[in-house]
Amino acid sequence: ATMPPSTIQSVQVFGRKKTATAVCYCREGKGLVKINGLPVEQIQPKVLAEKVMEPILLLGQDRFEHVDLRIRVKGGGKVSQMYAVRQAIAKAIVAYYQKYVDEASKAEIKQILAAYDRTLLVADPRRMEPKKFGGPGARARYQKSYR
């Protein structure tokens, strides 16, 4: 992996949800959004594709015209992967604007995203609690009978 020439404006940001991690490579381009090499439109089910598009729809297509987003995601399940992706997209655009555009527009973007849904910028710290003995899950116990 050789370093790209420093003329390319790019940032690399990750998003997380449960055990899923999405890494978003955001560089100047023409508005491509690809997840593991697939365009967003091809994500099944459609509900999840809408979830991924949320940061883009919130901020308006014009803010994404001049950047390409390439996202790698692994771990977790289908849904938490998509939540990790949308967080990565949101954080990437904020980082890109901070690095290459200006502080004011970055602050404005952050404001819009945070007002809509805080998990777009701040990772949700909840994790699965380990299962204990004497029951089917972490807290539930097996049923007991008296006769």
PDB file of C-alpha atoms in Angstrom:
ATOM      1  CA  ALA A   1       0.000   0.000   0.000  1.00  0.00           C
ATOM      2  CA  THR A   2       1.850   3.035  -1.246  1.00  0.00           C
ATOM      3  CA  MET A   3       0.861   6.464  -0.028  1.00  0.00           C
ATOM      4  CA  PRO A   4      -1.233   8.398  -2.553  1.00  0.00           C
ATOM      5  CA  PRO A   5       0.283  11.681  -3.765  1.00  0.00           C
ATOM      6  CA  SER A   6      -0.452  14.374  -1.191  1.00  0.00           C
ATOM      7  CA  THR A   7      -2.364  16.412  -3.772  1.00  0.00           C
ATOM      8  CA  ILE A   8      -5.482  14.237  -3.314  1.00  0.00           C
ATOM      9  CA  GLN A   9      -7.734  15.686  -0.653  1.00  0.00           C
ATOM     10  CA  SER A  10      -8.947  12.787   1.430  1.00  0.00           C
ATOM     11  CA  VAL A  11      -9.925  11.780   4.935  1.00  0.00           C
ATOM     12  CA  GLN A  12     -10.440   8.354   6.465  1.00  0.00           C
ATOM     13  CA  VAL A  13     -13.033   8.010   9.209  1.00  0.00           C
ATOM     14  CA  PHE A  14     -14.712   5.069  10.916  1.00  0.00           C
ATOM     15  CA  GLY A  15     -18.193   4.496  12.297  1.00  0.00           C
ATOM     16  CA  ARG A  16     -19.181   1.802  14.776  1.00  0.00           C
ATOM     17  CA  LYS A  17     -22.345   0.105  15.964  1.00  0.00           C
ATOM     18  CA  LYS A  18     -22.208  -2.927  18.278  1.00  0.00           C
ATOM     19  CA  THR A  19     -19.456  -5.064  16.684  1.00  0.00           C
ATOM     20  CA  ALA A  20     -19.728  -3.636  13.164  1.00  0.00           C
ATOM     21  CA  THR A  21     -17.018  -1.253  11.981  1.00  0.00           C
ATOM     22  CA  ALA A  22     -17.259   0.821   8.821  1.00  0.00           C
ATOM     23  CA  VAL A  23     -14.283   2.717   7.431  1.00  0.00           C
ATOM     24  CA  CYS A  24     -15.137   5.556   5.088  1.00  0.00           C
ATOM     25  CA  TYR A  25     -12.499   6.846   2.688  1.00  0.00           C
ATOM     26  CA  CYS A  26     -13.683  10.266   1.572  1.00  0.00           C
ATOM     27  CA  ARG A  27     -11.830  11.995  -1.266  1.00  0.00           C
ATOM     28  CA  GLU A  28     -12.515  14.654  -3.830  1.00  0.00           C
ATOM     29  CA  GLY A  29     -14.559  13.208  -6.671  1.00  0.00           C
ATOM     30  CA  LYS A  30     -17.945  13.354  -8.280  1.00  0.00           C
ATOM     31  CA  GLY A  31     -20.454  12.107  -5.751  1.00  0.00           C
ATOM     32  CA  LEU A  32     -19.904   8.331  -5.751  1.00  0.00           C
ATOM     33  CA  VAL A  33     -21.070   6.416  -2.681  1.00  0.00           C
ATOM     34  CA  LYS A  34     -19.993   2.786  -2.573  1.00  0.00           C
ATOM     35  CA  ILE A  35     -20.269   0.291   0.255  1.00  0.00           C
ATOM     36  CA  ASN A  36     -17.980  -2.736  -0.056  1.00  0.00           C
ATOM     37  CA  GLY A  37     -17.873  -1.888  -3.764  1.00  0.00           C
ATOM     38  CA  LEU A  38     -21.679  -1.795  -4.173  1.00  0.00           C
ATOM     39  CA  PRO A  39     -23.536   1.412  -5.013  1.00  0.00           C
ATOM     40  CA  VAL A  40     -25.982   2.473  -2.277  1.00  0.00           C
ATOM     41  CA  GLU A  41     -28.963   1.968  -4.606  1.00  0.00           C
ATOM     42  CA  GLN A  42     -28.300  -1.782  -4.657  1.00  0.00           C
ATOM     43  CA  ILE A  43     -28.514  -2.284  -0.905  1.00  0.00           C
ATOM     44  CA  GLN A  44     -31.258  -4.691   0.157  1.00  0.00           C
ATOM     45  CA  PRO A  45     -33.617  -4.233   1.978  1.00  0.00           C
ATOM     46  CA  LYS A  46     -34.594  -0.734   0.821  1.00  0.00           C
ATOM     47  CA  VAL A  47     -35.288   0.424   4.396  1.00  0.00           C
ATOM     48  CA  LEU A  48     -31.603   0.022   5.236  1.00  0.00           C
ATOM     49  CA  ALA A  49     -30.564   1.828   2.054  1.00  0.00           C
ATOM     50  CA  GLU A  50     -32.723   4.766   3.197  1.00  0.00           C
ATOM     51  CA  LYS A  51     -31.001   4.691   6.594  1.00  0.00           C
ATOM     52  CA  VAL A  52     -27.598   4.905   4.873  1.00  0.00           C
ATOM     53  CA  MET A  53     -28.758   7.820   2.713  1.00  0.00           C
ATOM     54  CA  GLU A  54     -29.974   9.820   5.727  1.00  0.00           C
ATOM     55  CA  PRO A  55     -26.843  11.941   6.265  1.00  0.00           C
ATOM     56  CA  ILE A  56     -26.719  12.642   2.517  1.00  0.00           C
ATOM     57  CA  LEU A  57     -30.393  13.613   2.323  1.00  0.00           C
ATOM     58  CA  LEU A  58     -30.164  15.738   5.485  1.00  0.00           C
ATOM     59  CA  LEU A  59     -27.241  17.783   4.220  1.00  0.00           C
ATOM     60  CA  GLY A  60     -28.448  17.954   0.638  1.00  0.00           C
ATOM     61  CA  GLN A  61     -26.878  16.328  -2.407  1.00  0.00           C
ATOM     62  CA  ASP A  62     -24.872  19.477  -3.217  1.00  0.00           C
ATOM     63  CA  ARG A  63     -22.533  18.920  -0.257  1.00  0.00           C
ATOM     64  CA  PHE A  64     -21.658  15.477  -1.636  1.00  0.00           C
ATOM     65  CA  GLU A  65     -21.256  16.480  -5.319  1.00  0.00           C
ATOM     66  CA  HIS A  66     -17.520  16.999  -5.051  1.00  0.00           C
ATOM     67  CA  VAL A  67     -16.568  13.976  -2.902  1.00  0.00           C
ATOM     68  CA  ASP A  68     -16.381  10.221  -3.428  1.00  0.00           C
ATOM     69  CA  LEU A  69     -17.189   7.991  -0.469  1.00  0.00           C
ATOM     70  CA  ARG A  70     -15.808   4.465  -0.447  1.00  0.00           C
ATOM     71  CA  ILE A  71     -16.836   2.455   2.577  1.00  0.00           C
ATOM     72  CA  ARG A  72     -15.548  -0.891   3.836  1.00  0.00           C
ATOM     73  CA  VAL A  73     -17.629  -2.527   6.526  1.00  0.00           C
ATOM     74  CA  LYS A  74     -17.166  -5.723   8.503  1.00  0.00           C
ATOM     75  CA  GLY A  75     -18.407  -7.391  11.682  1.00  0.00           C
ATOM     76  CA  GLY A  76     -21.858  -7.294  13.233  1.00  0.00           C
ATOM     77  CA  GLY A  77     -25.106  -8.023  11.414  1.00  0.00           C
ATOM     78  CA  LYS A  78     -26.871  -6.441   8.453  1.00  0.00           C
ATOM     79  CA  VAL A  79     -28.571  -3.661  10.424  1.00  0.00           C
ATOM     80  CA  SER A  80     -25.686  -2.672  12.671  1.00  0.00           C
ATOM     81  CA  GLN A  81     -23.404  -2.624   9.612  1.00  0.00           C
ATOM     82  CA  MET A  82     -25.698  -0.077   7.967  1.00  0.00           C
ATOM     83  CA  TYR A  83     -25.817   2.029  11.132  1.00  0.00           C
ATOM     84  CA  ALA A  84     -22.020   1.933  11.233  1.00  0.00           C
ATOM     85  CA  VAL A  85     -21.930   3.017   7.569  1.00  0.00           C
ATOM     86  CA  ARG A  86     -24.239   5.994   8.089  1.00  0.00           C
ATOM     87  CA  GLN A  87     -22.160   7.109  11.061  1.00  0.00           C
ATOM     88  CA  ALA A  88     -18.974   6.779   9.010  1.00  0.00           C
ATOM     89  CA  ILE A  89     -20.487   8.871   6.195  1.00  0.00           C
ATOM     90  CA  ALA A  90     -21.613  11.598   8.583  1.00  0.00           C
ATOM     91  CA  LYS A  91     -18.280  11.740  10.408  1.00  0.00           C
ATOM     92  CA  ALA A  92     -16.327  11.653   7.148  1.00  0.00           C
ATOM     93  CA  ILE A  93     -18.118  14.654   5.652  1.00  0.00           C
ATOM     94  CA  VAL A  94     -17.581  16.609   8.879  1.00  0.00           C
ATOM     95  CA  ALA A  95     -13.876  15.704   8.912  1.00  0.00           C
ATOM     96  CA  TYR A  96     -13.533  16.541   5.209  1.00  0.00           C
ATOM     97  CA  TYR A  97     -15.129  19.944   5.666  1.00  0.00           C
ATOM     98  CA  GLN A  98     -12.971  20.661   8.704  1.00  0.00           C
ATOM     99  CA  LYS A  99      -9.793  19.744   6.852  1.00  0.00           C
ATOM    100  CA  TYR A 100     -10.409  21.208   3.396  1.00  0.00           C
ATOM    101  CA  VAL A 101     -13.320  23.657   3.474  1.00  0.00           C
ATOM    102  CA  ASP A 102     -13.910  25.872   6.492  1.00  0.00           C
ATOM    103  CA  GLU A 103     -14.796  25.764  10.167  1.00  0.00           C
ATOM    104  CA  ALA A 104     -18.130  27.578   9.729  1.00  0.00           C
ATOM    105  CA  SER A 105     -19.613  25.120   7.239  1.00  0.00           C
ATOM    106  CA  LYS A 106     -18.294  22.221   9.332  1.00  0.00           C
ATOM    107  CA  ALA A 107     -20.052  23.589  12.408  1.00  0.00           C
ATOM    108  CA  GLU A 108     -23.243  24.022  10.390  1.00  0.00           C
ATOM    109  CA  ILE A 109     -23.106  20.421   9.150  1.00  0.00           C
ATOM    110  CA  LYS A 110     -22.450  19.101  12.656  1.00  0.00           C
ATOM    111  CA  GLN A 111     -25.407  21.110  13.931  1.00  0.00           C
ATOM    112  CA  ILE A 112     -27.776  19.665  11.306  1.00  0.00           C
ATOM    113  CA  LEU A 113     -26.662  16.079  11.930  1.00  0.00           C
ATOM    114  CA  ALA A 114     -26.701  16.306  15.726  1.00  0.00           C
ATOM    115  CA  ALA A 115     -30.146  17.901  15.723  1.00  0.00           C
ATOM    116  CA  TYR A 116     -31.507  15.014  13.645  1.00  0.00           C
ATOM    117  CA  ASP A 117     -29.849  12.056  15.351  1.00  0.00           C
ATOM    118  CA  ARG A 118     -26.942  12.102  17.771  1.00  0.00           C
ATOM    119  CA  THR A 119     -25.785   8.583  16.821  1.00  0.00           C
ATOM    120  CA  LEU A 120     -24.754   9.966  13.418  1.00  0.00           C
ATOM    121  CA  LEU A 121     -21.710  11.552  15.097  1.00  0.00           C
ATOM    122  CA  VAL A 122     -21.392   9.828  18.467  1.00  0.00           C
ATOM    123  CA  ALA A 123     -20.974   6.038  18.688  1.00  0.00           C
ATOM    124  CA  ASP A 124     -23.554   4.160  20.739  1.00  0.00           C
ATOM    125  CA  PRO A 125     -21.579   2.521  23.575  1.00  0.00           C
ATOM    126  CA  ARG A 126     -24.078  -0.291  24.253  1.00  0.00           C
ATOM    127  CA  ARG A 127     -22.695  -3.794  23.824  1.00  0.00           C
ATOM    128  CA  MET A 128     -24.028  -7.303  24.256  1.00  0.00           C
ATOM    129  CA  GLU A 129     -23.803  -8.477  27.865  1.00  0.00           C
ATOM    130  CA  PRO A 130     -22.181 -11.898  28.282  1.00  0.00           C
ATOM    131  CA  LYS A 131     -24.484 -14.836  28.922  1.00  0.00           C
ATOM    132  CA  LYS A 132     -24.378 -16.404  32.398  1.00  0.00           C
ATOM    133  CA  PHE A 133     -25.123 -19.981  33.456  1.00  0.00           C
ATOM    134  CA  GLY A 134     -28.535 -20.923  34.854  1.00  0.00           C
ATOM    135  CA  GLY A 135     -30.450 -19.201  32.098  1.00  0.00           C
ATOM    136  CA  PRO A 136     -30.831 -18.757  28.328  1.00  0.00           C
ATOM    137  CA  GLY A 137     -29.375 -15.250  28.277  1.00  0.00           C
ATOM    138  CA  ALA A 138     -27.584 -12.569  30.273  1.00  0.00           C
ATOM    139  CA  ARG A 139     -30.463 -11.797  32.649  1.00  0.00           C
ATOM    140  CA  ALA A 140     -33.276 -14.273  31.939  1.00  0.00           C
ATOM    141  CA  ARG A 141     -33.287 -17.434  34.081  1.00  0.00           C
ATOM    142  CA  TYR A 142     -34.638 -20.856  33.215  1.00  0.00           C
ATOM    143  CA  GLN A 143     -38.189 -21.456  34.424  1.00  0.00           C
ATOM    144  CA  LYS A 144     -38.494 -23.345  37.657  1.00  0.00           C
ATOM    145  CA  SER A 145     -41.342 -25.682  38.594  1.00  0.00           C
ATOM    146  CA  TYR A 146     -42.396 -26.851  41.995  1.00  0.00           C
ATOM    147  CA  ARG A 147     -43.824 -30.230  41.031  1.00  0.00           C
TER     148      ARG A 147
END
